[in-house]
């Protein structure tokens, strides 16, 4: 048993943080064994890690992030989606045909995720099989829990980023065969979005999903332009989400839809029926899409809403920054579109980035007994003139914290 004496904060449920001030937390076999106000007698005499004023919180999960866009973070943020894809994003992703460039970039990307407290993620790679395989293997080797998608796209992109449907499906199947049995990082089907995928490709991916029992991630009703394109290119479907439902892509494993900013009633009905995860990426939607996911309204309808950095549509890998931004932009959403929309509390936004999103990866996203001890110790955020409560330290970390405020990182109980 490894023991910590600390302030401990995690999500009890959607609306409430569980706060244990000046308490003891025990870790056994990489999992939280218990939390006690006083050290139980049976553990007296064992060494205890003293955390001082620090706060132990669960590590974050990023449910939507593009690893090959890492080098573009914070650049060309004055463009909107279509121009941003064509001018900045596609040329960068094409470079991942070079495995050496990919290795260098993906190592730096994963280092930065871990530095910023993201230990679980659902990641888009690029169309390239060798680079995507390296990313998945490296995440798995580091013990990070997550999904990695080899991206599929067979139209409306530069020649050097296009696959034929046959080649795309063949390489995706190789990817699934190699890694479906993994424990930590596993593959997920990743049609980029409707405008860059033909019906033939999407139907083929539906067959692979069924054969291998694997879920799907994509960009879903992310902009008015994208929703319109989806209707135009798939005239027999009444909305974007129906394209994937008809192909049988929503029946085989987790469904992760990024953005969901302009859903029709039908989009919402389909996502709800398939228990899909919606990923709100506040910075990205304001940077390159100029819309805001109706997170509060979707939560009130019983949908699973989570958070993502969407680097490099979003400019910062730290999901904790998106906790703050989700609160900020929910107010703008409510102010300009009051009907059904409401402001999120800090506790709700924290839940989206930890317990809700972590549920995709097993027992992660909480520090309640039984959960994996995937944890961060945050400190150095209060002022000498006035101490803060543990909840206040968590809130301030989300607003003005950075990686240097994470003083210790534990992954499956191991300090890293
Ligand atoms: N839609 C299609 N591709 C992308 C992408 O790479 N990022 C974002 N944010 N939206 C997309
Ligand atoms: Fe994205």
Tab-separated table of C-alpha atoms and ligand atoms in Angstrom:
chain	number	residue	atom	x	y	z
A	1	UNK	CA	0.000	0.000	0.000
A	2	UNK	CA	1.325	3.409	-0.999
A	3	UNK	CA	-0.091	6.293	1.041
A	4	UNK	CA	-0.604	9.974	0.242
A	5	UNK	CA	-1.574	12.743	2.662
A	6	UNK	CA	-3.270	15.398	0.530
A	7	UNK	CA	-6.278	17.423	-0.430
A	8	UNK	CA	-8.188	15.357	-2.991
A	9	UNK	CA	-10.688	16.609	-5.573
A	10	UNK	CA	-12.582	14.631	-8.220
A	11	UNK	CA	-16.051	14.603	-9.741
A	12	UNK	CA	-18.674	12.956	-7.572
A	13	UNK	CA	-21.280	13.376	-10.311
A	14	UNK	CA	-22.157	15.819	-13.099
A	15	UNK	CA	-22.834	18.755	-10.796
A	16	UNK	CA	-20.749	18.106	-7.696
A	17	UNK	CA	-17.076	17.819	-6.920
A	18	UNK	CA	-16.067	15.327	-4.249
A	19	UNK	CA	-13.635	17.144	-1.941
A	20	UNK	CA	-11.528	15.432	0.735
A	21	UNK	CA	-9.512	18.011	2.633
A	22	UNK	CA	-6.464	16.944	4.653
A	23	UNK	CA	-7.096	13.247	3.945
A	24	UNK	CA	-5.220	10.022	3.249
A	25	UNK	CA	-5.394	8.148	-0.046
A	26	UNK	CA	-4.116	4.591	-0.425
A	27	UNK	CA	-2.970	3.017	-3.709
A	28	UNK	CA	-2.624	-0.712	-4.242
A	29	UNK	CA	-1.928	-2.524	-7.528
A	30	UNK	CA	-2.181	0.794	-9.377
A	31	UNK	CA	-5.695	1.499	-8.106
A	32	UNK	CA	-7.165	3.722	-5.427
A	33	UNK	CA	-7.777	1.432	-2.454
A	34	UNK	CA	-9.403	3.957	-0.151
A	35	UNK	CA	-9.678	7.534	1.086
A	36	UNK	CA	-9.741	8.224	4.835
A	37	UNK	CA	-9.952	11.330	7.017
A	38	UNK	CA	-7.575	9.694	9.509
A	39	UNK	CA	-4.891	7.179	8.673
A	40	UNK	CA	-6.334	3.732	9.541
A	41	UNK	CA	-4.511	2.070	12.414
A	42	UNK	CA	-3.408	-0.872	10.269
A	43	UNK	CA	-1.329	1.489	8.083
A	44	UNK	CA	0.403	3.342	10.905
A	45	UNK	CA	4.164	3.193	10.521
A	46	UNK	CA	4.035	2.888	6.713
A	47	UNK	CA	5.725	5.705	4.752
A	48	UNK	CA	3.354	8.501	3.688
A	49	UNK	CA	3.949	10.923	0.786
A	50	UNK	CA	3.158	14.379	2.185
A	51	UNK	CA	1.537	16.623	-0.462
A	52	UNK	CA	1.379	19.825	1.612
A	53	UNK	CA	-1.081	22.354	0.160
A	54	UNK	CA	-1.165	20.465	-3.126
A	55	UNK	CA	-4.339	18.946	-4.557
A	56	UNK	CA	-4.559	15.468	-6.053
A	57	UNK	CA	-6.915	15.372	-9.049
A	58	UNK	CA	-7.567	12.730	-11.712
A	59	UNK	CA	-5.579	12.992	-14.946
A	60	UNK	CA	-7.514	14.398	-17.908
A	61	UNK	CA	-8.863	12.692	-21.037
A	62	UNK	CA	-8.764	14.440	-24.424
A	63	UNK	CA	-11.467	12.986	-26.651
A	64	UNK	CA	-10.535	14.838	-29.820
A	65	UNK	CA	-6.996	15.729	-30.849
A	66	UNK	CA	-4.984	15.548	-34.100
A	67	UNK	CA	-1.424	14.349	-33.457
A	68	UNK	CA	-0.046	15.321	-36.918
A	69	UNK	CA	-1.286	18.898	-36.434
A	70	UNK	CA	0.826	19.334	-33.295
A	71	UNK	CA	3.473	21.496	-35.002
A	72	UNK	CA	0.752	23.880	-36.238
A	73	UNK	CA	-0.665	24.769	-32.819
A	74	UNK	CA	-1.202	28.509	-32.436
A	75	UNK	CA	-0.601	29.250	-36.135
A	76	UNK	CA	-2.914	30.710	-38.774
A	77	UNK	CA	-5.710	31.050	-36.272
A	78	UNK	CA	-7.259	33.817	-38.381
A	79	UNK	CA	-8.491	31.298	-40.991
A	80	UNK	CA	-11.816	29.463	-41.049
A	81	UNK	CA	-12.251	25.703	-41.485
A	82	UNK	CA	-12.116	25.244	-45.268
A	83	UNK	CA	-9.166	27.612	-45.802
A	84	UNK	CA	-7.465	26.379	-42.649
A	85	UNK	CA	-7.660	22.778	-43.887
A	86	UNK	CA	-6.390	23.594	-47.375
A	87	UNK	CA	-3.708	26.128	-46.534
A	88	UNK	CA	-2.310	24.791	-43.285
A	89	UNK	CA	-3.581	21.394	-42.185
A	90	UNK	CA	-3.512	19.223	-45.299
A	91	UNK	CA	0.045	20.258	-46.311
A	92	UNK	CA	1.254	19.401	-42.793
A	93	UNK	CA	-0.539	16.036	-42.677
A	94	UNK	CA	0.978	15.093	-46.047
A	95	UNK	CA	4.417	15.207	-44.404
A	96	UNK	CA	3.534	12.167	-42.292
A	97	UNK	CA	4.309	9.958	-45.260
A	98	UNK	CA	7.847	10.307	-43.852
A	99	UNK	CA	8.142	7.954	-40.840
A	100	UNK	CA	11.162	9.797	-39.390
A	101	UNK	CA	9.317	13.114	-39.365
A	102	UNK	CA	6.318	11.327	-37.839
A	103	UNK	CA	8.361	9.746	-35.041
A	104	UNK	CA	9.960	13.032	-34.081
A	105	UNK	CA	6.638	14.855	-34.040
A	106	UNK	CA	4.640	12.127	-32.296
A	107	UNK	CA	7.241	11.778	-29.513
A	108	UNK	CA	7.034	15.532	-28.859
A	109	UNK	CA	3.219	15.417	-29.022
A	110	UNK	CA	2.946	12.615	-26.455
A	111	UNK	CA	5.545	14.267	-24.202
A	112	UNK	CA	3.441	17.427	-24.210
A	113	UNK	CA	0.173	15.584	-23.521
A	114	UNK	CA	1.721	13.925	-20.486
A	115	UNK	CA	3.378	17.158	-19.322
A	116	UNK	CA	-0.054	18.794	-19.407
A	117	UNK	CA	-1.787	15.992	-17.517
A	118	UNK	CA	-3.588	14.256	-20.399
A	119	UNK	CA	-3.059	10.513	-19.907
A	120	UNK	CA	-5.996	9.241	-21.990
A	121	UNK	CA	-6.975	10.391	-25.454
A	122	UNK	CA	-8.850	9.627	-28.622
A	123	UNK	CA	-6.441	10.688	-31.330
A	124	UNK	CA	-6.647	11.279	-35.083
A	125	UNK	CA	-3.419	10.333	-36.865
A	126	UNK	CA	-3.145	10.854	-40.656
A	127	UNK	CA	-3.900	8.533	-43.594
A	128	UNK	CA	-0.434	6.965	-43.324
A	129	UNK	CA	-0.270	3.440	-41.886
A	130	UNK	CA	3.374	3.357	-40.697
A	131	UNK	CA	3.106	6.719	-38.904
A	132	UNK	CA	-0.274	5.821	-37.369
A	133	UNK	CA	1.126	2.501	-36.171
A	134	UNK	CA	4.065	4.233	-34.504
A	135	UNK	CA	1.723	6.620	-32.676
A	136	UNK	CA	-0.468	3.808	-31.376
A	137	UNK	CA	2.480	1.659	-30.308
A	138	UNK	CA	4.137	4.564	-28.548
A	139	UNK	CA	0.960	5.516	-26.651
A	140	UNK	CA	0.528	1.889	-25.652
A	141	UNK	CA	4.160	1.549	-24.603
A	142	UNK	CA	3.837	4.593	-22.356
A	143	UNK	CA	0.762	3.051	-20.709
A	144	UNK	CA	-1.574	5.787	-21.965
A	145	UNK	CA	-5.126	4.556	-22.405
A	146	UNK	CA	-6.790	5.626	-25.602
A	147	UNK	CA	-7.827	5.245	-29.187
A	148	UNK	CA	-5.809	6.027	-32.286
A	149	UNK	CA	-7.370	6.335	-35.728
A	150	UNK	CA	-5.673	5.926	-39.064
A	151	UNK	CA	-7.602	8.636	-40.927
A	152	UNK	CA	-9.682	7.678	-43.979
A	153	UNK	CA	-10.279	10.150	-46.815
A	154	UNK	CA	-10.850	9.488	-50.504
A	155	UNK	CA	-12.089	12.775	-51.957
A	156	UNK	CA	-11.870	16.573	-51.787
A	157	UNK	CA	-8.290	16.784	-50.549
A	158	UNK	CA	-4.905	17.311	-52.249
A	159	UNK	CA	-3.716	14.380	-54.386
A	160	UNK	CA	-0.981	13.414	-51.912
A	161	UNK	CA	-3.537	12.942	-49.104
A	162	UNK	CA	-6.068	10.872	-51.032
A	163	UNK	CA	-6.500	7.123	-50.886
A	164	UNK	CA	-8.565	4.880	-53.113
A	165	UNK	CA	-11.380	3.238	-51.137
A	166	UNK	CA	-9.746	-0.189	-51.637
A	167	UNK	CA	-6.357	0.958	-50.361
A	168	UNK	CA	-7.905	2.858	-47.465
A	169	UNK	CA	-9.927	-0.179	-46.359
A	170	UNK	CA	-7.021	-2.594	-46.801
A	171	UNK	CA	-4.652	-0.512	-44.677
A	172	UNK	CA	-7.336	0.151	-42.076
A	173	UNK	CA	-7.917	-3.587	-41.768
A	174	UNK	CA	-4.175	-4.148	-41.282
A	175	UNK	CA	-4.264	-1.514	-38.539
A	176	UNK	CA	-7.208	-3.221	-36.836
A	177	UNK	CA	-5.655	-6.665	-37.122
A	178	UNK	CA	-2.395	-5.515	-35.599
A	179	UNK	CA	-3.754	-3.677	-32.579
A	180	UNK	CA	-7.353	-4.670	-31.739
A	181	UNK	CA	-6.085	-6.931	-28.951
A	182	UNK	CA	-4.097	-4.164	-27.234
A	183	UNK	CA	-4.702	-3.361	-23.587
A	184	UNK	CA	-3.919	0.359	-23.348
A	185	UNK	CA	-4.083	2.064	-26.748
A	186	UNK	CA	-6.436	0.563	-29.330
A	187	UNK	CA	-7.528	1.379	-32.872
A	188	UNK	CA	-10.757	3.187	-33.776
A	189	UNK	CA	-12.257	3.812	-37.217
A	190	UNK	CA	-11.691	7.412	-38.303
A	191	UNK	CA	-13.460	8.649	-41.440
A	192	UNK	CA	-12.285	12.283	-41.368
A	193	UNK	CA	-15.688	13.801	-42.082
A	194	UNK	CA	-18.432	13.485	-44.687
A	195	UNK	CA	-16.975	15.959	-47.223
A	196	UNK	CA	-13.766	13.912	-47.661
A	197	UNK	CA	-15.309	10.408	-47.704
A	198	UNK	CA	-17.294	8.632	-50.420
A	199	UNK	CA	-20.264	6.396	-49.650
A	200	UNK	CA	-18.241	3.398	-50.826
A	201	UNK	CA	-15.522	4.112	-48.259
A	202	UNK	CA	-17.971	4.733	-45.412
A	203	UNK	CA	-19.910	1.535	-46.172
A	204	UNK	CA	-16.630	-0.408	-46.261
A	205	UNK	CA	-15.666	1.011	-42.878
A	206	UNK	CA	-19.075	-0.076	-41.548
A	207	UNK	CA	-18.241	-3.662	-42.568
A	208	UNK	CA	-14.843	-3.469	-40.858
A	209	UNK	CA	-16.451	-2.054	-37.718
A	210	UNK	CA	-18.787	-5.004	-37.558
A	211	UNK	CA	-16.101	-7.587	-38.325
A	212	UNK	CA	-13.676	-6.294	-35.676
A	213	UNK	CA	-16.195	-4.910	-33.147
A	214	UNK	CA	-14.635	-1.480	-33.233
A	215	UNK	CA	-16.174	1.988	-32.824
A	216	UNK	CA	-15.796	5.226	-34.743
A	217	UNK	CA	-14.674	8.816	-34.337
A	218	UNK	CA	-15.349	11.634	-36.785
A	219	UNK	CA	-16.224	15.333	-37.061
A	220	UNK	CA	-20.000	15.658	-36.821
A	221	UNK	CA	-22.167	18.647	-37.855
A	222	UNK	CA	-19.223	20.863	-37.071
A	223	UNK	CA	-20.116	23.826	-39.269
A	224	UNK	CA	-23.033	24.971	-41.421
A	225	UNK	CA	-20.806	24.460	-44.483
A	226	UNK	CA	-19.987	20.891	-43.399
A	227	UNK	CA	-23.627	19.995	-42.617
A	228	UNK	CA	-24.673	21.371	-46.026
A	229	UNK	CA	-21.930	19.416	-47.803
A	230	UNK	CA	-23.038	16.261	-46.019
A	231	UNK	CA	-26.605	16.712	-47.274
A	232	UNK	CA	-25.393	17.489	-50.784
A	233	UNK	CA	-22.962	14.574	-51.044
A	234	UNK	CA	-25.248	12.028	-49.352
A	235	UNK	CA	-28.684	13.009	-50.712
A	236	UNK	CA	-30.406	9.888	-49.362
A	237	UNK	CA	-29.474	10.819	-45.778
A	238	UNK	CA	-31.456	13.514	-43.974
A	239	UNK	CA	-28.555	14.591	-41.739
A	240	UNK	CA	-24.825	14.127	-41.169
A	241	UNK	CA	-25.159	11.514	-38.398
A	242	UNK	CA	-27.464	9.349	-40.545
A	243	UNK	CA	-24.599	8.781	-43.020
A	244	UNK	CA	-22.720	6.791	-40.373
A	245	UNK	CA	-25.825	5.136	-38.950
A	246	UNK	CA	-26.851	3.781	-42.353
A	247	UNK	CA	-23.360	2.345	-42.875
A	248	UNK	CA	-23.653	0.461	-39.577
A	249	UNK	CA	-20.792	2.451	-38.062
A	250	UNK	CA	-22.633	3.316	-34.851
A	251	UNK	CA	-23.328	-0.239	-33.678
A	252	UNK	CA	-19.931	-1.763	-33.008
A	253	UNK	CA	-18.209	0.190	-30.250
A	254	UNK	CA	-17.891	3.693	-28.866
A	255	UNK	CA	-19.105	6.505	-31.133
A	256	UNK	CA	-17.219	9.776	-30.737
A	257	UNK	CA	-18.525	12.822	-32.617
A	258	UNK	CA	-16.473	15.998	-32.452
A	259	UNK	CA	-18.151	19.405	-32.285
A	260	UNK	CA	-21.868	18.714	-32.949
A	261	UNK	CA	-22.456	22.464	-33.129
A	262	UNK	CA	-25.373	22.562	-35.539
A	263	UNK	CA	-27.237	19.268	-34.935
A	264	UNK	CA	-30.736	18.772	-36.340
A	265	UNK	CA	-33.309	16.977	-34.205
A	266	UNK	CA	-32.534	13.855	-36.208
A	267	UNK	CA	-28.773	14.141	-35.502
A	268	UNK	CA	-29.570	14.386	-31.797
A	269	UNK	CA	-32.029	11.505	-31.868
A	270	UNK	CA	-29.497	9.211	-33.588
A	271	UNK	CA	-26.635	10.120	-31.245
A	272	UNK	CA	-28.836	9.626	-28.184
A	273	UNK	CA	-30.045	6.246	-29.434
A	274	UNK	CA	-26.467	5.035	-29.967
A	275	UNK	CA	-25.239	6.441	-26.642
A	276	UNK	CA	-22.633	8.473	-28.534
A	277	UNK	CA	-20.033	10.760	-26.995
A	278	UNK	CA	-20.094	14.371	-28.170
A	279	UNK	CA	-16.810	16.227	-27.922
A	280	UNK	CA	-16.984	19.928	-27.232
A	281	UNK	CA	-13.704	21.634	-28.230
A	282	UNK	CA	-14.265	25.245	-27.158
A	283	UNK	CA	-11.035	26.841	-28.427
A	284	UNK	CA	-11.158	25.028	-31.764
A	285	UNK	CA	-14.740	25.920	-32.459
A	286	UNK	CA	-14.043	29.587	-31.864
A	287	UNK	CA	-10.686	29.531	-33.733
A	288	UNK	CA	-11.665	27.810	-36.978
A	289	UNK	CA	-15.391	27.149	-36.917
A	290	UNK	CA	-16.942	30.167	-35.175
A	291	UNK	CA	-19.683	28.258	-33.405
A	292	UNK	CA	-20.255	26.882	-29.922
A	293	UNK	CA	-21.454	23.362	-29.079
A	294	UNK	CA	-24.748	23.599	-27.122
A	295	UNK	CA	-23.173	21.611	-24.276
A	296	UNK	CA	-25.654	22.487	-21.521
A	297	UNK	CA	-28.690	21.764	-23.682
A	298	UNK	CA	-27.280	18.421	-24.883
A	299	UNK	CA	-26.427	17.421	-21.301
A	300	UNK	CA	-29.968	18.309	-20.232
A	301	UNK	CA	-31.239	15.978	-22.986
A	302	UNK	CA	-29.257	13.135	-21.442
A	303	UNK	CA	-26.405	13.093	-23.946
A	304	UNK	CA	-22.793	12.320	-23.078
A	305	UNK	CA	-20.818	15.509	-23.591
A	306	UNK	CA	-17.031	15.514	-23.164
A	307	UNK	CA	-14.141	17.886	-23.898
A	308	UNK	CA	-11.310	17.897	-26.412
A	309	UNK	CA	-8.382	20.138	-27.308
A	310	UNK	CA	-8.737	19.543	-31.081
A	311	UNK	CA	-5.126	20.606	-31.584
A	312	UNK	CA	-4.415	22.337	-33.898
A	313	UNK	CA	-7.904	23.752	-34.476
A	314	UNK	CA	-7.476	24.351	-30.767
A	315	UNK	CA	-4.159	25.961	-29.872
A	316	UNK	CA	-3.339	24.337	-26.487
A	317	UNK	CA	-2.957	20.640	-25.646
A	318	UNK	CA	-4.012	21.151	-22.015
A	319	UNK	CA	-7.581	19.926	-21.557
A	320	UNK	CA	-7.713	21.837	-18.270
A	321	UNK	CA	-7.730	25.068	-20.329
A	322	UNK	CA	-10.811	23.752	-22.117
A	323	UNK	CA	-12.577	23.242	-18.781
A	324	UNK	CA	-12.349	27.005	-18.227
A	325	UNK	CA	-13.199	27.808	-21.832
A	326	UNK	CA	-16.295	25.566	-21.736
A	327	UNK	CA	-17.633	27.651	-18.855
A	328	UNK	CA	-16.759	30.938	-20.607
A	329	UNK	CA	-18.309	30.042	-23.954
A	330	UNK	CA	-21.433	28.538	-22.383
A	331	UNK	CA	-22.223	32.061	-21.167
A	332	UNK	CA	-21.808	33.528	-24.658
A	333	UNK	CA	-23.996	30.736	-26.032
A	334	UNK	CA	-26.708	31.451	-23.472
A	335	UNK	CA	-26.485	35.198	-23.996
A	336	UNK	CA	-26.856	35.113	-27.774
A	337	UNK	CA	-29.070	32.006	-28.042
A	338	UNK	CA	-31.009	31.876	-24.765
A	339	UNK	CA	-33.471	29.212	-25.855
A	340	UNK	CA	-32.479	25.919	-24.221
A	341	UNK	CA	-28.880	26.968	-23.687
A	342	UNK	CA	-27.401	27.513	-20.255
A	343	UNK	CA	-24.177	28.312	-18.483
A	344	UNK	CA	-22.061	25.370	-17.319
A	345	UNK	CA	-20.613	25.325	-13.818
A	346	UNK	CA	-16.913	24.662	-13.242
A	347	UNK	CA	-17.871	21.342	-11.598
A	348	UNK	CA	-19.791	20.298	-14.725
A	349	UNK	CA	-16.983	21.253	-17.093
A	350	UNK	CA	-14.460	19.375	-14.917
A	351	UNK	CA	-16.731	16.303	-15.013
A	352	UNK	CA	-16.808	16.427	-18.843
A	353	UNK	CA	-12.989	16.376	-18.984
A	354	UNK	CA	-12.471	13.643	-16.375
A	355	UNK	CA	-15.208	11.236	-15.255
A	356	UNK	CA	-17.437	11.471	-18.331
A	357	UNK	CA	-14.639	11.176	-20.893
A	358	UNK	CA	-12.644	8.690	-18.810
A	359	UNK	CA	-15.579	6.247	-18.875
A	360	UNK	CA	-14.453	5.347	-22.414
A	361	UNK	CA	-11.175	3.914	-21.154
A	362	UNK	CA	-12.205	1.767	-18.188
A	363	UNK	CA	-11.985	2.866	-14.562
A	364	UNK	CA	-10.304	6.225	-15.142
A	365	UNK	CA	-11.268	9.856	-14.622
A	366	UNK	CA	-11.904	9.714	-10.880
A	367	UNK	CA	-9.984	9.120	-7.655
A	368	UNK	CA	-12.843	7.256	-5.973
A	369	UNK	CA	-11.836	3.832	-4.621
A	370	UNK	CA	-11.575	1.242	-7.416
A	371	UNK	CA	-10.366	3.704	-10.075
A	372	UNK	CA	-6.902	3.539	-11.637
A	373	UNK	CA	-4.559	5.912	-9.842
A	374	UNK	CA	-4.016	8.138	-12.886
A	375	UNK	CA	-3.492	11.343	-10.979
A	376	UNK	CA	-1.901	14.781	-10.935
A	377	UNK	CA	-0.633	16.742	-7.966
A	378	UNK	CA	-1.233	20.440	-8.603
A	379	UNK	CA	0.301	23.159	-6.482
A	380	UNK	CA	1.815	26.636	-6.545
A	381	UNK	CA	-1.375	28.488	-7.439
A	382	UNK	CA	-2.364	30.241	-4.221
A	383	UNK	CA	-1.200	33.557	-2.803
A	384	UNK	CA	0.791	34.068	0.391
A	385	UNK	CA	-1.748	36.628	1.641
A	386	UNK	CA	-4.753	34.298	1.389
A	387	UNK	CA	-4.941	30.526	1.112
A	388	UNK	CA	-7.403	28.972	-1.313
A	389	UNK	CA	-9.685	25.988	-0.783
A	390	UNK	CA	-8.915	22.828	-2.805
A	391	UNK	CA	-11.864	23.580	-5.164
A	392	UNK	CA	-10.545	27.099	-5.722
A	393	UNK	CA	-7.089	25.731	-6.560
A	394	UNK	CA	-8.663	23.423	-9.164
A	395	UNK	CA	-10.631	26.299	-10.688
A	396	UNK	CA	-7.600	28.599	-10.810
A	397	UNK	CA	-5.506	25.816	-12.374
A	398	UNK	CA	-8.070	25.524	-15.193
A	399	UNK	CA	-7.994	29.290	-15.787
A	400	UNK	CA	-4.363	30.300	-15.297
A	401	UNK	CA	-2.433	27.100	-14.619
A	402	UNK	CA	0.213	25.508	-16.805
A	403	UNK	CA	2.311	22.350	-16.887
A	404	UNK	CA	4.682	23.765	-14.249
A	405	UNK	CA	1.847	23.649	-11.701
A	406	UNK	CA	1.658	19.869	-12.091
A	407	UNK	CA	4.213	18.831	-9.483
A	408	UNK	CA	3.792	15.043	-9.789
A	409	UNK	CA	2.177	12.645	-12.278
A	410	UNK	CA	1.025	9.090	-11.535
A	411	UNK	CA	-0.029	6.674	-14.270
A	412	UNK	CA	-1.575	3.381	-13.100
A	413	UNK	CA	-0.024	4.102	-9.715
A	414	UNK	CA	3.510	4.645	-11.036
A	415	UNK	CA	5.156	8.052	-10.707
A	416	UNK	CA	6.278	9.212	-14.154
B	1	LIG	N1	-12.882	18.782	-40.157
B	1	LIG	C1	-12.217	18.000	-41.011
B	1	LIG	N2	-10.936	17.880	-40.679
B	1	LIG	C2	-10.796	18.607	-39.564
B	1	LIG	C3	-9.687	18.856	-38.726
B	1	LIG	O1	-8.562	18.393	-38.943
B	1	LIG	N3	-9.936	19.641	-37.649
B	1	LIG	C4	-11.162	20.167	-37.381
B	1	LIG	N4	-11.330	20.912	-36.301
B	1	LIG	N5	-12.202	19.960	-38.169
B	1	LIG	C5	-12.012	19.182	-39.244
B	2	LIG	FE1	-10.740	17.988	-35.294
